[in-house]
Short mmCIF file of C-alpha atoms in Angstrom, two decimals:
data_model
loop_
_atom_site.label_atom_id
_atom_site.label_comp_id
_atom_site.label_asym_id
_atom_site.label_seq_id
_atom_site.Cartn_x
_atom_site.Cartn_y
_atom_site.Cartn_z
CA GLU A 1 -34.48 -11.70 -27.38
CA THR A 2 -32.38 -10.51 -24.31
CA ILE A 3 -33.56 -12.69 -21.74
CA ASP A 4 -33.84 -15.40 -23.96
CA MET A 5 -30.21 -15.07 -24.68
CA ARG A 6 -29.50 -14.84 -20.87
CA LEU A 7 -31.05 -18.18 -20.04
CA LEU A 8 -29.44 -19.81 -22.75
CA LEU A 9 -26.18 -18.62 -21.19
CA LEU A 10 -27.34 -19.91 -17.85
CA PHE A 11 -28.04 -23.61 -19.61
CA ALA A 12 -24.19 -23.66 -20.13
CA ALA A 13 -23.12 -22.46 -17.02
CA PRO A 14 -23.79 -25.10 -14.80
CA LEU A 15 -21.05 -27.22 -16.63
CA ALA A 16 -18.38 -25.01 -14.96
CA ASP A 17 -18.37 -24.95 -11.10
CA GLY A 18 -20.65 -21.59 -11.09
CA PHE A 19 -21.67 -18.91 -12.84
CA GLN A 20 -22.13 -14.94 -12.30
CA CYS A 21 -24.99 -13.31 -14.35
CA SER A 22 -24.05 -10.33 -16.45
CA GLY A 23 -26.01 -7.50 -18.12
CA LYS A 24 -29.65 -7.18 -16.93
CA PHE A 25 -28.45 -9.83 -14.11
CA ALA A 26 -25.46 -7.99 -12.99
CA ASP A 27 -26.98 -7.31 -9.83
CA LEU A 28 -27.46 -10.93 -8.58
CA PRO A 29 -25.25 -12.54 -6.25
CA ASN A 30 -22.34 -15.05 -7.03
CA LEU A 31 -24.49 -18.18 -7.18
CA ALA A 32 -22.50 -21.49 -6.49
CA LEU A 33 -23.95 -24.52 -8.61
CA SER A 34 -22.57 -27.64 -9.14
CA GLY A 35 -24.11 -31.32 -9.58
CA CYS A 36 -27.78 -31.90 -9.52
CA ALA A 37 -28.66 -28.63 -8.11
CA GLY A 38 -27.16 -27.32 -11.60
CA THR A 39 -29.10 -29.42 -13.42
CA ARG A 40 -32.30 -28.81 -11.99
CA LEU A 41 -31.68 -24.94 -12.47
CA ALA A 42 -30.56 -25.31 -16.01
CA SER A 43 -33.61 -27.52 -16.70
CA ARG A 44 -35.98 -24.87 -15.01
CA CYS A 45 -34.02 -22.03 -17.43
CA LEU A 46 -34.72 -24.08 -20.46
CA GLY A 47 -38.34 -24.11 -19.63
CA ILE A 48 -38.64 -20.49 -19.01
CA SER A 49 -36.97 -19.84 -22.43
CA LEU A 50 -39.12 -21.99 -24.44
CA ARG A 51 -42.17 -20.36 -22.82
CA MET A 52 -40.99 -16.79 -23.70
CA ARG A 53 -40.71 -18.02 -27.24
CA ALA A 54 -43.95 -18.78 -27.34
CA GLY A 55 -45.05 -15.05 -25.73
CA GLY A 56 -45.17 -15.81 -22.14
CA GLY A 57 -43.14 -16.06 -19.17
CA ARG A 58 -41.55 -13.83 -16.78
CA ASP A 59 -40.27 -10.66 -17.02
CA ASP A 60 -36.84 -9.57 -15.71
CA ASP A 61 -37.44 -8.77 -12.03
CA ASP A 62 -39.46 -11.78 -11.67
CA THR A 63 -36.59 -13.86 -13.12
CA LYS A 64 -34.04 -12.38 -10.69
CA ARG A 65 -36.30 -13.18 -7.72
CA TRP A 66 -36.74 -16.73 -9.04
CA LEU A 67 -32.93 -17.36 -9.68
CA VAL A 68 -31.88 -16.09 -5.85
CA SER A 69 -34.79 -18.15 -4.50
CA VAL A 70 -33.92 -21.43 -6.12
CA ALA A 71 -30.28 -21.19 -6.35
CA PRO A 72 -28.00 -21.91 -3.26
CA ALA A 73 -25.68 -18.80 -2.23
CA ALA A 74 -22.01 -18.99 -2.09
CA PRO A 75 -20.87 -20.23 0.97
CA GLN A 76 -19.89 -17.55 3.89
CA ILE A 77 -16.23 -18.09 4.98
CA PRO A 78 -16.24 -18.37 8.68
CA LYS A 79 -15.29 -15.03 10.47
CA ARG A 80 -12.61 -16.68 12.78
CA ARG A 81 -10.55 -17.84 9.44
CA GLN A 82 -10.94 -14.48 7.82
CA LYS A 83 -9.96 -12.52 10.80
CA ALA A 84 -6.43 -15.02 10.67
CA ALA A 85 -6.18 -14.21 6.98
CA ILE A 86 -6.20 -10.79 7.66
CA ALA A 87 -3.94 -10.82 10.74
CA SER A 88 -1.66 -12.95 8.71
CA VAL A 89 -1.42 -10.61 6.01
CA LEU A 90 -0.88 -7.50 8.43
CA ILE A 91 1.75 -9.45 10.29
CA ALA A 92 3.62 -10.38 7.09
CA ALA A 93 3.73 -6.90 5.91
CA PHE A 94 5.08 -6.12 9.39
CA LEU A 95 8.01 -8.89 9.11
CA ASN A 96 8.66 -7.88 5.58
CA LEU A 97 9.03 -4.24 5.99
CA LEU A 98 10.96 -5.23 9.18
CA GLY A 99 13.80 -6.08 7.07
CA PHE A 100 13.93 -2.79 5.22
CA THR A 101 13.70 -0.76 8.44
CA MET A 102 16.60 -2.98 10.14
CA ALA A 103 18.79 -1.63 7.68
CA LEU A 104 18.07 2.03 8.04
CA PRO A 105 20.86 2.83 11.00
CA ILE A 106 23.61 0.70 9.19
CA ASN A 107 23.61 3.09 5.94
CA VAL A 108 26.03 4.96 8.00
CA ALA A 109 27.93 2.01 8.44
CA LEU A 110 27.45 0.64 4.85
CA ARG A 111 28.96 4.12 3.74
CA SER A 112 32.24 3.48 5.86
CA HIS A 113 32.19 -0.32 4.88
CA PHE A 114 32.51 0.86 1.38
CA GLY A 115 34.40 3.94 1.41
CA ILE A 116 32.09 6.03 0.03
CA GLY A 117 30.83 9.70 0.97
CA THR A 118 27.73 11.76 1.35
CA GLY A 119 26.47 12.08 -2.26
CA ALA A 120 24.99 10.36 -5.36
CA SER A 121 27.08 7.25 -4.57
CA PHE A 122 25.62 7.30 -0.79
CA GLY A 123 22.31 7.89 -2.41
CA SER A 124 22.72 4.65 -4.73
CA LEU A 125 22.29 2.57 -1.69
CA SER A 126 18.73 3.57 -1.40
CA SER A 127 18.07 3.84 -5.21
CA ALA A 128 19.26 -0.06 -6.01
CA TYR A 129 16.63 -1.71 -4.26
CA PRO A 130 13.49 0.64 -5.51
CA LEU A 131 15.41 0.13 -9.30
CA GLY A 132 14.80 -3.43 -9.19
CA THR A 133 11.24 -3.16 -7.86
CA LEU A 134 10.30 -1.55 -11.39
CA GLY A 135 9.65 -4.83 -13.12
CA ALA A 136 8.46 -6.32 -10.12
CA LEU A 137 5.70 -3.98 -9.89
CA PHE A 138 4.54 -4.54 -13.48
CA LEU A 139 4.64 -8.39 -13.26
CA TRP A 140 3.38 -9.60 -9.68
CA PRO A 141 0.39 -7.44 -9.38
CA ARG A 142 -0.81 -8.07 -12.65
CA LEU A 143 -0.33 -11.79 -12.09
CA SER A 144 -2.20 -11.84 -8.96
CA ASP A 145 -5.14 -10.36 -10.68
CA ARG A 146 -5.08 -13.88 -12.65
CA ALA A 147 -3.35 -16.30 -10.82
CA GLY A 148 -4.79 -15.02 -7.03
CA ARG A 149 -3.19 -12.86 -4.36
CA ARG A 150 -1.98 -15.78 -1.97
CA PRO A 151 0.62 -17.45 -4.22
CA ILE A 152 2.05 -14.15 -5.30
CA ILE A 153 2.40 -12.75 -1.92
CA THR A 154 3.97 -16.14 -0.96
CA LEU A 155 6.55 -16.36 -3.75
CA SER A 156 7.26 -12.54 -3.60
CA LEU A 157 8.13 -12.73 0.11
CA ALA A 158 10.35 -15.85 -0.33
CA GLY A 159 12.24 -14.26 -3.10
CA SER A 160 12.84 -11.08 -1.01
CA GLY A 161 14.21 -13.41 1.81
CA ILE A 162 16.63 -15.03 -0.66
CA GLY A 163 17.78 -11.64 -2.18
CA LEU A 164 18.50 -10.47 1.62
CA ALA A 165 20.32 -14.00 2.16
CA LEU A 166 22.40 -12.99 -1.02
CA GLN A 167 23.20 -9.59 0.15
CA CYS A 168 24.49 -10.84 3.40
CA TRP A 169 26.51 -13.14 1.69
CA ALA A 170 28.03 -10.10 -0.24
CA ILE A 171 28.85 -8.36 2.65
CA SER A 172 30.23 -11.03 4.79
CA HIS A 173 32.71 -12.29 1.84
CA GLY A 174 34.01 -8.52 0.90
CA TRP A 175 31.94 -8.11 -2.47
CA SER A 176 32.52 -4.87 -4.30
CA LEU A 177 29.66 -1.86 -4.06
CA LYS A 178 28.84 -2.49 -7.54
CA ALA A 179 28.33 -6.62 -6.82
CA PHE A 180 26.30 -5.33 -3.78
CA LEU A 181 24.13 -2.95 -5.39
CA LEU A 182 23.06 -5.70 -8.08
CA CYS A 183 22.22 -8.00 -5.20
CA ARG A 184 19.72 -4.99 -3.81
CA VAL A 185 18.30 -4.93 -7.26
CA LEU A 186 17.78 -8.55 -7.53
CA THR A 187 16.35 -8.43 -4.31
CA GLY A 188 13.98 -5.54 -5.46
CA PHE A 189 12.73 -7.54 -8.57
CA SER A 190 11.11 -9.81 -5.99
CA ALA A 191 9.46 -6.98 -4.06
CA GLY A 192 5.75 -7.60 -5.10
CA ALA A 193 3.92 -8.35 -2.06
CA GLY A 194 3.27 -4.75 -0.82
CA PRO A 195 0.75 -3.88 -3.63
CA VAL A 196 -0.79 -7.42 -3.63
CA ALA A 197 -1.17 -7.00 -0.08
CA LYS A 198 -2.88 -3.88 -0.62
CA ALA A 199 -5.15 -5.38 -3.23
CA TYR A 200 -6.00 -8.38 -1.08
CA LEU A 201 -7.15 -6.10 1.73
CA ALA A 202 -9.10 -4.12 -0.64
CA ASP A 203 -11.02 -7.03 -1.46
CA VAL A 204 -12.03 -7.71 1.94
CA GLY A 205 -12.31 -4.06 2.88
CA ALA A 206 -14.52 -3.22 -0.10
CA ALA A 207 -16.78 -6.19 0.69
CA ALA A 208 -17.18 -5.50 4.46
CA GLY A 209 -17.64 -1.78 3.60
CA GLN A 210 -14.13 -0.99 5.98
CA LEU A 211 -11.93 -0.34 3.11
CA PRO A 212 -10.44 3.01 5.04
CA LYS A 213 -10.01 1.16 8.40
CA PHE A 214 -8.17 -1.84 6.79
CA MET A 215 -6.01 0.67 4.93
CA ALA A 216 -5.19 2.49 8.30
CA TRP A 217 -4.38 -0.94 9.98
CA ARG A 218 -1.98 -1.58 7.15
CA ASP A 219 -0.44 1.85 7.77
CA ALA A 220 -0.09 0.83 11.57
CA ALA A 221 1.42 -2.36 10.59
CA ASN A 222 4.16 -0.41 8.54
CA THR A 223 4.64 2.14 11.22
CA LEU A 224 5.34 -0.81 13.79
CA ALA A 225 7.96 -2.03 11.76
CA PHE A 226 9.57 1.42 11.60
CA ILE A 227 9.21 1.40 15.56
CA ALA A 228 10.79 -2.12 16.10
CA GLY A 229 13.23 -2.25 12.92
CA PRO A 230 15.59 0.51 13.44
CA ALA A 231 16.12 -0.43 17.19
CA ILE A 232 16.36 -3.82 16.50
CA GLY A 233 18.80 -3.33 13.58
CA GLY A 234 21.13 -0.73 15.76
CA TRP A 235 21.08 -2.79 18.73
CA LEU A 236 22.00 -5.82 16.42
CA TYR A 237 24.87 -3.90 14.69
CA GLN A 238 26.15 -2.58 18.15
CA THR A 239 26.33 -5.75 19.89
CA THR A 240 27.86 -8.17 16.97
CA ASP A 241 29.34 -5.09 15.09
CA SER A 242 28.31 -7.05 11.91
CA LEU A 243 26.50 -5.67 8.86
CA ALA A 244 25.98 -9.12 7.73
CA MET A 245 24.19 -10.30 10.66
CA VAL A 246 21.75 -7.29 10.42
CA ILE A 247 20.92 -7.91 6.87
CA GLY A 248 20.65 -11.94 7.66
CA GLY A 249 18.01 -11.00 10.43
CA ALA A 250 16.22 -8.86 7.67
CA ALA A 251 16.29 -12.17 5.39
CA ALA A 252 14.95 -14.36 8.14
CA GLY A 253 11.92 -11.90 8.61
CA SER A 254 10.94 -11.89 5.16
CA LEU A 255 10.78 -16.31 4.66
CA MET A 256 9.02 -16.19 8.08
CA ALA A 257 6.29 -13.70 6.57
CA SER A 258 6.22 -15.89 3.49
CA MET A 259 5.48 -18.84 5.43
CA LEU A 260 2.65 -17.15 7.14
CA ILE A 261 0.99 -16.14 4.02
CA PHE A 262 1.12 -19.87 2.74
CA SER A 263 -0.06 -21.23 6.03
CA PHE A 264 -3.09 -19.10 6.89
CA VAL A 265 -4.42 -16.96 3.83
CA ARG A 266 -6.45 -18.44 1.12
CA ASP A 267 -7.88 -16.39 -1.81
CA GLU A 268 -11.47 -17.49 -1.14
CA ASP A 269 -11.07 -15.73 2.44
CA ALA A 270 -11.68 -12.24 0.59
CA GLU A 271 -15.33 -13.48 -0.74
CA GLY A 272 -18.38 -13.85 0.83
CA VAL A 273 -17.77 -11.41 3.63
CA PRO A 274 -21.02 -10.23 5.22
CA ARG A 275 -21.64 -6.56 5.07
CA PRO A 276 -22.16 -5.53 8.73
CA LYS A 277 -25.43 -3.80 9.84
CA THR A 278 -25.05 0.07 9.46
CA THR A 279 -26.24 2.27 12.31
CA PRO A 280 -27.75 5.78 11.98
CA ALA A 281 -24.30 7.38 12.73
CA GLN A 282 -22.36 5.10 10.57
CA ALA A 283 -25.03 5.97 7.64
CA GLN A 284 -24.55 9.59 8.33
CA ALA A 285 -20.44 9.02 7.72
CA GLN A 286 -21.09 7.21 4.97
CA ALA A 287 -23.09 9.86 3.47
CA ASN A 288 -20.77 12.71 4.54
CA ASP A 289 -17.66 10.36 2.96
CA THR A 290 -19.69 10.02 -0.20
CA GLN A 291 -20.14 13.62 -0.76
CA MET A 292 -16.56 14.19 -0.31
CA ILE A 293 -15.50 11.13 -2.11
CA ALA A 294 -17.89 10.84 -5.26
CA ALA A 295 -16.61 7.39 -6.38
CA CYS A 296 -13.53 8.82 -7.85
CA PRO A 297 -12.65 11.80 -5.85
CA LEU A 298 -9.63 13.20 -8.05
CA GLY A 299 -11.21 12.21 -11.42
CA ALA A 300 -14.51 11.95 -13.46
CA THR A 301 -13.09 9.01 -15.03
CA LEU A 302 -11.11 6.11 -13.76
CA TRP A 303 -7.93 6.89 -15.74
CA THR A 304 -7.95 10.51 -14.77
CA ALA A 305 -8.55 9.85 -11.18
CA VAL A 306 -5.43 6.92 -11.10
CA ALA A 307 -2.95 9.12 -12.95
CA SER A 308 -4.04 12.00 -10.50
CA VAL A 309 -3.20 9.82 -7.34
CA CYS A 310 -0.06 8.42 -8.71
CA VAL A 311 1.20 11.76 -9.39
CA ILE A 312 0.70 12.97 -5.87
CA SER A 313 1.79 9.51 -4.53
CA ALA A 314 5.22 9.98 -6.62
CA LEU A 315 5.92 13.49 -5.65
CA TYR A 316 5.10 12.30 -1.73
CA ASN A 317 7.79 9.72 -2.11
CA VAL A 318 10.17 12.20 -3.76
CA GLY A 319 10.06 13.71 -0.13
CA SER A 320 9.83 10.41 1.66
CA SER A 321 12.93 8.81 -0.04
CA THR A 322 15.01 11.76 0.83
CA PHE A 323 14.17 11.70 4.31
CA SER A 324 15.12 7.93 4.50
CA ALA A 325 18.46 8.30 2.78
CA PHE A 326 19.71 11.65 4.54
CA PHE A 327 18.11 11.34 8.12
CA GLY A 328 20.55 9.04 9.39
CA PRO A 329 23.94 11.09 8.27
CA LEU A 330 22.08 14.45 9.31
CA ALA A 331 21.24 13.07 12.65
CA GLN A 332 24.87 11.77 13.22
CA LEU A 333 26.29 15.20 12.11
CA HIS A 334 24.12 17.54 14.10
CA ALA A 335 23.63 15.33 17.00
CA GLY A 336 26.47 13.35 17.13
CA LEU A 337 24.48 9.77 17.17
CA THR A 338 26.05 6.51 16.82
CA VAL A 339 24.29 3.77 14.66
CA GLN A 340 22.54 2.49 17.69
CA GLY A 341 21.65 6.08 18.64
CA ILE A 342 20.45 6.74 14.82
CA GLY A 343 17.78 3.57 15.36
CA ALA A 344 16.51 4.81 18.55
CA ALA A 345 15.84 8.07 17.16
CA TYR A 346 13.84 6.42 14.38
CA THR A 347 12.00 4.33 16.86
CA ALA A 348 11.08 7.22 18.63
CA LEU A 349 9.84 9.13 15.36
CA SER A 350 8.21 6.42 14.03
CA ALA A 351 6.15 5.84 17.52
CA ILE A 352 4.95 9.15 17.03
CA SER A 353 3.46 8.45 13.63
CA PHE A 354 2.29 4.60 15.04
CA VAL A 355 -0.11 6.86 17.84
CA VAL A 356 -1.24 9.22 14.74
CA SER A 357 -1.98 6.12 12.58
CA THR A 358 -4.04 4.44 15.17
CA THR A 359 -5.94 7.31 16.50
CA LEU A 360 -6.37 10.29 14.16
CA SER A 361 -6.04 8.56 10.72
CA ALA A 362 -9.32 7.11 10.05
CA ARG A 363 -11.21 9.47 12.15
CA ALA A 364 -9.60 12.34 10.25
CA GLN A 365 -10.99 10.88 6.97
CA GLN A 366 -14.15 9.94 8.37
CA GLU A 367 -14.48 13.64 9.54
CA LEU A 368 -12.90 15.75 6.97
CA GLY A 369 -12.99 13.78 4.16
CA THR A 370 -10.04 11.60 2.38
CA VAL A 371 -8.81 14.32 -0.04
CA THR A 372 -8.80 16.87 2.96
CA THR A 373 -6.69 14.52 5.00
CA CYS A 374 -4.27 14.10 2.03
CA VAL A 375 -3.39 17.66 1.85
CA ILE A 376 -3.20 18.23 5.40
CA GLY A 377 -0.67 15.12 5.58
CA LEU A 378 1.37 16.40 2.66
CA VAL A 379 1.68 20.14 4.34
CA THR A 380 2.40 19.13 7.45
CA THR A 381 5.21 16.55 5.67
CA ALA A 382 6.52 19.14 3.43
CA THR A 383 7.04 21.61 6.44
CA GLY A 384 8.70 19.25 8.66
CA LEU A 385 11.34 18.58 5.51
CA ILE A 386 11.87 22.29 4.92
CA THR A 387 12.38 23.14 8.41
CA MET A 388 14.76 20.25 8.92
CA GLY A 389 16.88 21.56 5.72
CA PHE A 390 17.06 24.96 7.11
CA LEU A 391 18.18 24.22 10.79
CA ALA A 392 20.66 21.78 9.08
CA ALA A 393 22.36 24.41 7.08
CA THR A 394 22.53 27.05 9.62
CA VAL A 395 25.31 26.86 12.10
CA PRO A 396 23.77 27.85 15.73
CA VAL A 397 25.45 30.14 18.26
CA ALA A 398 26.67 28.30 21.37
CA PRO A 399 23.93 29.51 23.59
CA TYR A 400 21.15 28.44 21.39
CA LEU A 401 22.82 24.96 20.50
CA ALA A 402 20.24 23.23 22.42
CA LEU A 403 17.22 25.20 20.85
CA HIS A 404 18.65 24.42 17.60
CA ARG A 405 18.81 20.84 18.26
CA LEU A 406 15.37 20.91 19.52
CA GLY A 407 13.85 22.67 16.70
CA PHE A 408 15.67 19.86 14.31
CA TRP A 409 14.23 17.28 16.17
CA GLY A 410 10.91 19.10 16.59
CA ALA A 411 10.99 19.24 12.31
CA ALA A 412 11.45 15.71 12.19
CA ALA A 413 8.39 14.87 14.40
CA LEU A 414 6.52 17.15 12.23
CA TYR A 415 7.38 15.15 9.32
CA GLN A 416 6.27 11.94 11.11
CA ILE A 417 3.13 13.35 12.11
CA GLY A 418 2.05 14.18 8.42
CA VAL A 419 3.20 10.69 7.05
CA PRO A 420 0.60 8.69 8.68
CA LEU A 421 -2.16 11.25 7.86
CA PHE A 422 -1.34 11.20 3.82
CA ALA A 423 -0.08 7.63 3.38
CA PRO A 424 -3.46 5.69 4.19
CA THR A 425 -5.41 8.37 1.79
CA VAL A 426 -3.56 6.84 -1.22
CA PRO A 427 -5.02 3.48 -1.26
CA THR A 428 -8.15 4.70 -0.24
CA MET A 429 -8.57 6.90 -3.15
CA LEU A 430 -7.28 4.67 -5.60
CA LEU A 431 -9.34 1.56 -4.81
CA LYS A 432 -12.86 3.09 -4.52
CA CYS A 433 -12.55 3.75 -8.57
CA VAL A 434 -10.90 0.67 -9.40
CA PRO A 435 -12.93 -2.57 -10.23
CA ALA A 436 -11.75 -5.61 -8.26
CA LYS A 437 -10.26 -7.54 -10.81
CA ARG A 438 -7.83 -4.46 -11.66
CA ARG A 439 -6.73 -3.75 -8.36
CA GLY A 440 -3.62 -5.62 -8.32
CA ALA A 441 -2.48 -4.10 -11.82
CA LEU A 442 -3.64 -0.47 -10.71
CA MET A 443 -1.85 -0.64 -7.45
CA GLY A 444 1.34 -1.94 -9.01
CA LEU A 445 1.11 1.01 -11.51
CA ASP A 446 0.81 3.21 -8.24
CA GLU A 447 3.92 1.57 -6.76
CA ALA A 448 5.96 1.69 -9.96
CA MET A 449 5.37 5.14 -10.12
CA ASN A 450 6.61 5.53 -6.53
CA THR A 451 9.46 3.40 -7.44
CA ILE A 452 10.88 5.63 -9.92
CA ALA A 453 10.52 8.46 -7.54
CA ARG A 454 12.55 6.57 -4.72
CA VAL A 455 15.18 5.58 -7.60
CA VAL A 456 15.81 9.13 -8.57
CA ALA A 457 15.19 11.06 -5.77
CA PRO A 458 18.18 9.92 -3.62
CA VAL A 459 20.65 10.27 -6.24
CA LEU A 460 19.53 13.49 -7.67
CA PHE A 461 19.13 15.13 -4.07
CA GLY A 462 22.11 13.41 -3.15
CA GLY A 463 24.00 15.46 -5.66
CA LEU A 464 22.42 18.69 -4.61
CA TYR A 465 23.53 17.38 -0.87
CA ALA A 466 27.07 17.33 -1.98
CA THR A 467 27.15 20.32 -3.90
CA HIS A 468 24.55 23.17 -2.52
CA GLY A 469 24.10 21.56 1.19
CA ALA A 470 21.24 20.16 3.34
CA MET A 471 18.92 23.14 2.67
CA ALA A 472 19.24 22.47 -1.18
CA CYS A 473 18.31 18.70 -1.04
CA LEU A 474 15.54 18.69 1.91
CA GLY A 475 14.33 22.08 0.68
CA SER A 476 13.85 20.61 -2.97
CA ALA A 477 12.11 17.47 -1.28
CA GLY A 478 9.76 19.33 0.64
CA THR A 479 8.87 21.85 -2.47
CA ALA A 480 8.04 18.55 -4.34
CA VAL A 481 5.50 17.47 -1.62
CA LEU A 482 4.19 20.91 -1.61
CA LEU A 483 3.76 20.45 -5.27
CA ALA A 484 1.44 17.09 -4.62
CA ALA A 485 -0.55 19.05 -2.06
CA LEU A 486 -1.49 21.62 -4.83
CA VAL A 487 -2.22 18.89 -7.45
CA ALA A 488 -4.68 17.37 -4.80
CA LEU A 489 -6.35 20.32 -4.13
CA LEU A 490 -6.73 21.57 -7.83
CA ARG A 491 -8.04 18.10 -9.32
CA ARG A 492 -10.38 18.02 -6.20
CA LEU A 493 -11.56 21.50 -7.45
CA VAL A 494 -12.20 20.21 -11.20
CA VAL A 495 -14.07 17.42 -10.01
CA LEU A 496 -16.06 19.27 -7.67
CA ARG A 497 -16.72 21.93 -10.41
CA SER A 498 -17.66 19.34 -13.11
CA GLU A 499 -20.31 17.75 -10.45
CA TYR A 500 -22.04 21.38 -10.06
CA ARG A 501 -22.72 22.12 -13.30
#
């Protein structure tokens, strides 16, 4: 009866563009059927169905082999086109984030432009954009699971470009701080490209067996934006003395990224990726990785794993957003840097992250396991934050001024080493246990949790900075990151304990 029902379903399927078997035939490849080929296959299926009713016919395995042999396989996407699509997604991620990083050194200038102090109001400059993304992250990623990745990424990037252009207009025409923040919120509402681009790369990476590698590439593209963006933004402001010019350049980057995705990316490029042949060394590495990452490394079920990763990621973003918001004022206060100098400092620190991303990140996951790499990255990041807070809160004696500054920059460098070790582990852990058709939605959920952290942390810790100083601000942020490392360790121990029972 079961086989008979499957074959009746197959008989109706060729009326559509194709079919994918389910149930007992779930392991069959996607079969592209149309026209005469579909009609012939349907006729053969009906013949088998009638013979089975008469008490004869094929068993499950024979039927599967016969279906694969008679039906044409789905066409393979040319490798060159796929590589162009992946490169376009990575370049678009770079251009989109470049707009954000160009604005990092001008936060100090925005503070002067609006006449606000270093406190909660200053923190709102960093919180307004992620506040807008809360709605976007619940809308765009879910929509991408249904409408496709390409149109959503294209529209999201275009919306970000238009929102940045509106911010540029607000600055050049002397709008109030509240109006400017509203523009930032509206810009954030268009920011759905990040998780959808992750989902696209996950679609390709999972099919090709290269998910950690693609996530490391994406992290490297983001790090390049952190290298180039602050330097460009600082230089542009120093040259033109115009905040509107810097924000306008960011708008141009997002619009270029939108056109790039529209021109070179197709949703079908994520399908039909040929799985490369596995060498003995790669097979051993995959076996080691499988022992460390059993489907969902931080949970026995989908939702416990997703919840664990989201909590860890959100706690990390508490520390990350605090660093992004207050590193500029601290560098200006303790090192006497100008806007251009702050941009150069961001560039130098991001260069450290880029080296780690391209040389150590993927290798660490292969050798140590994803969860172990995650914990090492979190502990390193937290140590850098807490050390920076301690040094910023102390007043150095004149003979030790140079040593004090060296320690401050060393702590900032330590933070930048931890970030690329941790960042690629989150999508890797999350996407290993998420079905392909739900990747967009769950990546959006993770980004939404991160966004809440990015909204709350700068305002909350900005208040701490104003009332209790830099140590309370950065020390609390570092403690949140250490808590994320503790959650990762405890969840991994729980999963391993349940596996050995």
